[in-house]
Every structure is written in structure tokens, then in C-alpha cells.
GROMACS .gro file of C-alpha atoms in nm:
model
  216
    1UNK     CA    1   5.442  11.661  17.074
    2UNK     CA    2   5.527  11.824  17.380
    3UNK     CA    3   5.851  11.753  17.305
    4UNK     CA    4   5.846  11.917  17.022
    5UNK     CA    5   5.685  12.224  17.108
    6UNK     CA    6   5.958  12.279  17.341
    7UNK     CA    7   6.234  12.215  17.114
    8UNK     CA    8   6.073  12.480  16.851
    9UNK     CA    9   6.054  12.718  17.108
   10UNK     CA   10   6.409  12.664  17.235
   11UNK     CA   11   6.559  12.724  16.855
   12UNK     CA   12   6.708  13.060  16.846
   13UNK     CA   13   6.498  13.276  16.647
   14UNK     CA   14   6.631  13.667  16.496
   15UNK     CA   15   6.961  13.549  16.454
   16UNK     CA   16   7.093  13.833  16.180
   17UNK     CA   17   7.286  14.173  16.257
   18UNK     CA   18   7.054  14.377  16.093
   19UNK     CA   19   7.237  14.712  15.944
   20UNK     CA   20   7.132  15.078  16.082
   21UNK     CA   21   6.854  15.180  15.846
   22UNK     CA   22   6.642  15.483  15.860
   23UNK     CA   23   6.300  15.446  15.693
   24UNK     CA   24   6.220  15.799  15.638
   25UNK     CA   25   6.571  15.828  15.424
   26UNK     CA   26   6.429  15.587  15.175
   27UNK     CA   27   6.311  15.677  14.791
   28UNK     CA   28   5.970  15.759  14.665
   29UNK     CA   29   5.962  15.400  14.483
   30UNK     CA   30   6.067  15.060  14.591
   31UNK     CA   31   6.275  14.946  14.352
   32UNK     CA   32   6.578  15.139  14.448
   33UNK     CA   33   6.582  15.036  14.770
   34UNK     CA   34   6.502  14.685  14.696
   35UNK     CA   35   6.825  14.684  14.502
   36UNK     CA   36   6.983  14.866  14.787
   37UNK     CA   37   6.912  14.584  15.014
   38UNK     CA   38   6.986  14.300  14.746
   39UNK     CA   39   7.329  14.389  14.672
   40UNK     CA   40   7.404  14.444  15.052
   41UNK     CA   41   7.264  14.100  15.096
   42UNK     CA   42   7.542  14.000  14.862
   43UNK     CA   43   7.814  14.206  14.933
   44UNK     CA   44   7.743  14.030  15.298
   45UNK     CA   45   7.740  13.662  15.094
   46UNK     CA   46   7.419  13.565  15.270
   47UNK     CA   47   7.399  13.239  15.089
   48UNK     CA   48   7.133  13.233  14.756
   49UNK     CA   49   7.044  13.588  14.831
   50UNK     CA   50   6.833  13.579  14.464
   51UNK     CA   51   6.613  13.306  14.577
   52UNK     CA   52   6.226  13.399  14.679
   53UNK     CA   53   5.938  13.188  14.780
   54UNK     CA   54   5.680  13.275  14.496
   55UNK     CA   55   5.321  13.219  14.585
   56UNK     CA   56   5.054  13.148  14.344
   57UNK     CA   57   4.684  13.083  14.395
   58UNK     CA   58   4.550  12.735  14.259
   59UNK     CA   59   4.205  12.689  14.027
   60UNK     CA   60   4.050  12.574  14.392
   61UNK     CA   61   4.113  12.900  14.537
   62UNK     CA   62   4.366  12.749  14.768
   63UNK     CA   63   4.745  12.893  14.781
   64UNK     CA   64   5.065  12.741  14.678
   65UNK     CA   65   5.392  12.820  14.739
   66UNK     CA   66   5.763  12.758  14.676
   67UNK     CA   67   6.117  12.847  14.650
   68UNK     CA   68   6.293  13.021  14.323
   69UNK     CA   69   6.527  13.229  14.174
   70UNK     CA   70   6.509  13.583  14.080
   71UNK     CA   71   6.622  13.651  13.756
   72UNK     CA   72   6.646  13.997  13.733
   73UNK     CA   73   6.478  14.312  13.912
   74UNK     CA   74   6.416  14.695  13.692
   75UNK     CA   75   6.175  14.946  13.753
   76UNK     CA   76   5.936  14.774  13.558
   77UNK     CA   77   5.940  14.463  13.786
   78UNK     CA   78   6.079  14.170  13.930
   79UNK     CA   79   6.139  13.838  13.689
   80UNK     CA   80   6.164  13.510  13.763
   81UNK     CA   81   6.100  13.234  13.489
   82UNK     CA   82   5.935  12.894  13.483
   83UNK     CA   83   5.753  12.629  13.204
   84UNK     CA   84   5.397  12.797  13.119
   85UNK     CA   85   5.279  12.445  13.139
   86UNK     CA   86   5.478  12.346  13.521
   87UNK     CA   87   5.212  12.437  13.760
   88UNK     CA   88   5.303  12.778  13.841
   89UNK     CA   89   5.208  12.854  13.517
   90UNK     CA   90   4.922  12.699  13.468
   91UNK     CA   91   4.799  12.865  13.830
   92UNK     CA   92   4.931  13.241  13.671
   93UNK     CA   93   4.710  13.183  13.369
   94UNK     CA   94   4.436  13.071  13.593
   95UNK     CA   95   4.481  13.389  13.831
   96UNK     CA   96   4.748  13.631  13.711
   97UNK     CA   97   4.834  13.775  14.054
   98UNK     CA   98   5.150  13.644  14.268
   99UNK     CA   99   5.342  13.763  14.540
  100UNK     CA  100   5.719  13.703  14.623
  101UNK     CA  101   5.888  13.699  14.954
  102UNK     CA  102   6.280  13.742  15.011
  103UNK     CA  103   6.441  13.680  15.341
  104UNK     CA  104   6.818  13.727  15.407
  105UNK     CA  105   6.865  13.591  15.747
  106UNK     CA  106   7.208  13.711  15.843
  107UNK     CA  107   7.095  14.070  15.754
  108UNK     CA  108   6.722  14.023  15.984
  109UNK     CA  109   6.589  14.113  15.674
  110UNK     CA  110   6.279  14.069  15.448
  111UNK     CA  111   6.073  14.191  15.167
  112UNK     CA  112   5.758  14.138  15.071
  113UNK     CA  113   5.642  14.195  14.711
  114UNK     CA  114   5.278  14.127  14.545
  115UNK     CA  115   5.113  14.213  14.209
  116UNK     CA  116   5.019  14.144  13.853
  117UNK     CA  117   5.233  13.890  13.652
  118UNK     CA  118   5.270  13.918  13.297
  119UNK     CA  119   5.436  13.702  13.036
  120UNK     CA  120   5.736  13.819  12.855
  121UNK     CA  121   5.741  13.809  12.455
  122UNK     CA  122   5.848  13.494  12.327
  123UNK     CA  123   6.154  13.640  12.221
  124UNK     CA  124   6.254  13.770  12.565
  125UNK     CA  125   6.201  13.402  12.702
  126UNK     CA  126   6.408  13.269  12.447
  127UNK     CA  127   6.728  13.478  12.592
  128UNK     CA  128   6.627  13.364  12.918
  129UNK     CA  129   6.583  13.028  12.833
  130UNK     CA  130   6.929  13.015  12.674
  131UNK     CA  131   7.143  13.159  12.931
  132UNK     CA  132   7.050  12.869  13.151
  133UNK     CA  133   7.360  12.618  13.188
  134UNK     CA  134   7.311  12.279  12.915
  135UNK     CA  135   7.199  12.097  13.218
  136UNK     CA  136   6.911  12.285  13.315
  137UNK     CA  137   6.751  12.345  12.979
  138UNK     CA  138   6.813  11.975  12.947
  139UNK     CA  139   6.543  11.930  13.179
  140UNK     CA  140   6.317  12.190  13.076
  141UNK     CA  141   6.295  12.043  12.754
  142UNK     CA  142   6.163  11.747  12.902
  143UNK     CA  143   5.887  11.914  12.981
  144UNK     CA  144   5.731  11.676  13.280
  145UNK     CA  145   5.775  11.927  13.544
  146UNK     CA  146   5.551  11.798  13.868
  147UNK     CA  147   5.403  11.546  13.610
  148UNK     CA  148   5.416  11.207  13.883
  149UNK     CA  149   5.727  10.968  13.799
  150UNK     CA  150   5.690  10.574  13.795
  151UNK     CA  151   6.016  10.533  13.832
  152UNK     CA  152   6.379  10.754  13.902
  153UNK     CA  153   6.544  10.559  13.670
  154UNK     CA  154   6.357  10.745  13.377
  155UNK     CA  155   6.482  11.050  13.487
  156UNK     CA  156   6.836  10.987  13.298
  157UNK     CA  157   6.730  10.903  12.995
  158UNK     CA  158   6.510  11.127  12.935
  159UNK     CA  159   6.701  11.401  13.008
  160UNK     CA  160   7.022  11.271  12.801
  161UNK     CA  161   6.773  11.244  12.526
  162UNK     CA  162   6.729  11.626  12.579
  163UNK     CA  163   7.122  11.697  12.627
  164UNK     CA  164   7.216  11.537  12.327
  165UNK     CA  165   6.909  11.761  12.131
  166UNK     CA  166   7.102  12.096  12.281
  167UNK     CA  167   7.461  11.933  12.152
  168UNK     CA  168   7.331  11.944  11.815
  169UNK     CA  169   7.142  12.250  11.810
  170UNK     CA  170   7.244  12.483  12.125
  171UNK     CA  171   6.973  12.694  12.052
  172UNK     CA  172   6.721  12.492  12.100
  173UNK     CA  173   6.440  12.658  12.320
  174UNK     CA  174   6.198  12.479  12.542
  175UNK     CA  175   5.893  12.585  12.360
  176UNK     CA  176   5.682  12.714  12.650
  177UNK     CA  177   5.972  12.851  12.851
  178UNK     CA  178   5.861  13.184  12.967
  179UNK     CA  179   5.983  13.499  13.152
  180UNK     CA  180   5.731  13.638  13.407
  181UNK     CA  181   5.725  14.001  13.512
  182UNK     CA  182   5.538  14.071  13.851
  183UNK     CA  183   5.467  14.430  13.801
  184UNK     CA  184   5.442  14.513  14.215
  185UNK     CA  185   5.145  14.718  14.350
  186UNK     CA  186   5.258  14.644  14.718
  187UNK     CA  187   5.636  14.584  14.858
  188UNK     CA  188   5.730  14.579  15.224
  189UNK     CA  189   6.054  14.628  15.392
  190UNK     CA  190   6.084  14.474  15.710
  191UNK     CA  191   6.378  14.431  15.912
  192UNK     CA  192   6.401  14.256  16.212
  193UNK     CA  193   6.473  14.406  16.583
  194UNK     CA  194   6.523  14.143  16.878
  195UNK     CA  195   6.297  14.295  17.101
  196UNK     CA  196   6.028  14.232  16.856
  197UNK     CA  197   5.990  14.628  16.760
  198UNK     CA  198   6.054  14.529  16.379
  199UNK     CA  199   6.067  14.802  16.160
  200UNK     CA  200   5.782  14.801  15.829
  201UNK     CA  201   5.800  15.029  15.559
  202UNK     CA  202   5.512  14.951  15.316
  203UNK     CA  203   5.513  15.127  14.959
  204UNK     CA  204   5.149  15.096  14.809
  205UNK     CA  205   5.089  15.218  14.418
  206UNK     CA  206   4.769  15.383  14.336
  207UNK     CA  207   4.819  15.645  14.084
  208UNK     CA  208   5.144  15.733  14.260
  209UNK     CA  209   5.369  15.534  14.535
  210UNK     CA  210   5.270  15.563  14.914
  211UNK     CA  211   5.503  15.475  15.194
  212UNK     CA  212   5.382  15.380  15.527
  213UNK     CA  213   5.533  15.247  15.807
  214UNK     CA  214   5.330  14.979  15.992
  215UNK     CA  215   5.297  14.875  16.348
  216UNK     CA  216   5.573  14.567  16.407
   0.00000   0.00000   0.00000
């Protein structure tokens, strides 16, 4: 263990060039300068710069957490989009409240975002749900997501089974696909400074958006 704990604290840590940024030249609301610092995030190609770790809250109480893709950001909220029955769902109709985190290495770079999640109409998810490629709605229409497997080898089938269901009807939709909205109450900007003097820039909502900054 020792061993370890040595070579964890030898692994270089704050690796990004973060960009000069000013936090009191930033807009009243988050969302512009969320986009701001997505789009430089691709412009720079950080690799998968739309995927966030989205964090949910189980029926125990206890969180959970993993990695997705954001779908699509306006000034109504961020969207991402899972099965209603996978276990994210099922945790967002037990507790609608989530937060996502984004963190663009190269840039020293990462937001925080938290809030109320709401279901799109069914409509809405049904455009989202077909702009995935063949392959993925494939395997949402299986429908077993996190469900335990027996056995890999039933993973082909069944999702052939699916694939030739899209081939004769491409619109097929998944029927509990859905697009989630988290309407934020709570982002944070933080950007990363080697000395460990990291600059936060919190926007809280009440009636009206608040920005603070916050000690590093």
C-alpha cells in the first residue's frame, strides 16, 4: 500500500494550460459562459469534451454516479438522455434532483452544475431517440440496461433481434427513451492554477442569478 501511496502521489497532477480568464468579465447567467468554455474546450479538441459524470441519489439515500454525454445545453438547461427504466431513471423519479460535473483537463478546467431534472414530452424524446446511430437504439430497445447478464453471448442476439426491428421500421422508438432537462439552480466555474490558488466563480439562482467567487 505504501507503494501505492507513493506512486499516486508521484502522478503529475494540474497538467492543463488553463486560458487567461477574468471572473468579474463574466455574464449575469451561466449559461453563456458555460457555452463559452464548451466550445473552447472543442476548438482545443480536448478529447469527449460533451461527456459529464451525472450523479443521482439512490432510494437508500446513498449517491451514484457515472459518465455521459451531453446532449445539448440552452438557457433553459442542460440535457442528457437515458431509459426511464435504466437506473438513472428510476433514481430521478425516486428523487428528481441531479448534478453534473464537466472536466476538460488540457484546459485545467471544470464545471459544476446541480438542480431539478425534468422529463421531456414524449415527443421531444422521440427526436432524441432517433438521432441516435442504428446501433445504439439497437440496444436501447433491448431494454436490459444494468439488468445482470448470465451470459455475453446473449448480448448479440438480442440486440440483432432489435437491429433487424429498426431495418424494418426506422422509426421505431424505444418506448421509455426519455430526454432529461436539469434546470440548474447552482453552476461553478473553476479553473485550475498550479500553485493551488484555483479560481471559483459560483452562480446561485434565487429569484435572480448571484455570482460569487469562492475561496480555492
Amino acid at each position: 500500500m505504501s507503494d501505492l501511496r507513493t506512486r499516486l502521489r508521484a502522478a503529475p497532477t494540474l497538467t492543463g494550460t488553463p486560458p487567461s480568464w477574468d471572473p468579474s468579465q463574466t455574464p449575469d447567467a451561466p449559461y453563456e459562459l458555460f457555452v463559452e468554455w464548451l466550445l473552447a474546450a472543442i476548438d482545443r479538441d480536448v478529447v469527449e469534451p460533451c461527456a459529464a459524470t451525472l450523479s443521482t441519489v439512490r432510494a437508500d439515500g446513498r449517491p451514484n454516479a457515472r459518465v455521459l454525454i451531453l446532449k445539448n445545453v440552452t438557457e433553459g438547461g442542460w440535457q442528457f438522455a437515458s431509459s426511464s427504466t435504466s437506473r438513472k431513471g428510476e433514481e430521478l423519479e425516486t428523487t428528481p434532483y441531479a448534478a453534473l460535473t464537466f472536466y476538460w483537463i488540457p484546459l485545467g478546467r471544470q464545471v459544476r452544475v446541480s438542480g431539478r431534472v425534468v422529463p421531456a414530452p414524449a415527443d421531444e424524446s422521440a427526436r432524441d431517440f432517433l438521432l441516435r446511430p442504428p446501433a445504439a437504439r439497437a440496444e436501447a430497445l433491448v431494454g436490459r440496461q444494468s439488468a445482470v447478464l448470465a451470459d455475453r453471448a446473449d448480448i448479440d442476439p438480442a440486440v440483432q433481434e432489435q437491429a433487424d426491428r429498426i431495418a424494418a421500421d426506422p422509426e421505431l422508438i424505444a418506448p421509455n427513451w426519455t430526454l432529461y432537462t436539469l434546470h440548474a439552480d447552482e453552476v461553478e466555474f473553476w479553473q485550475a492554477d498550479p500553485d493551488r490558488r484555483h479560481l471559483r466563480l459560483r452562480y446561485r439562482l434565487d429569484e435572480n442569478w448571484t455570482k460569487e467567487l469562492l475561496w480555492p
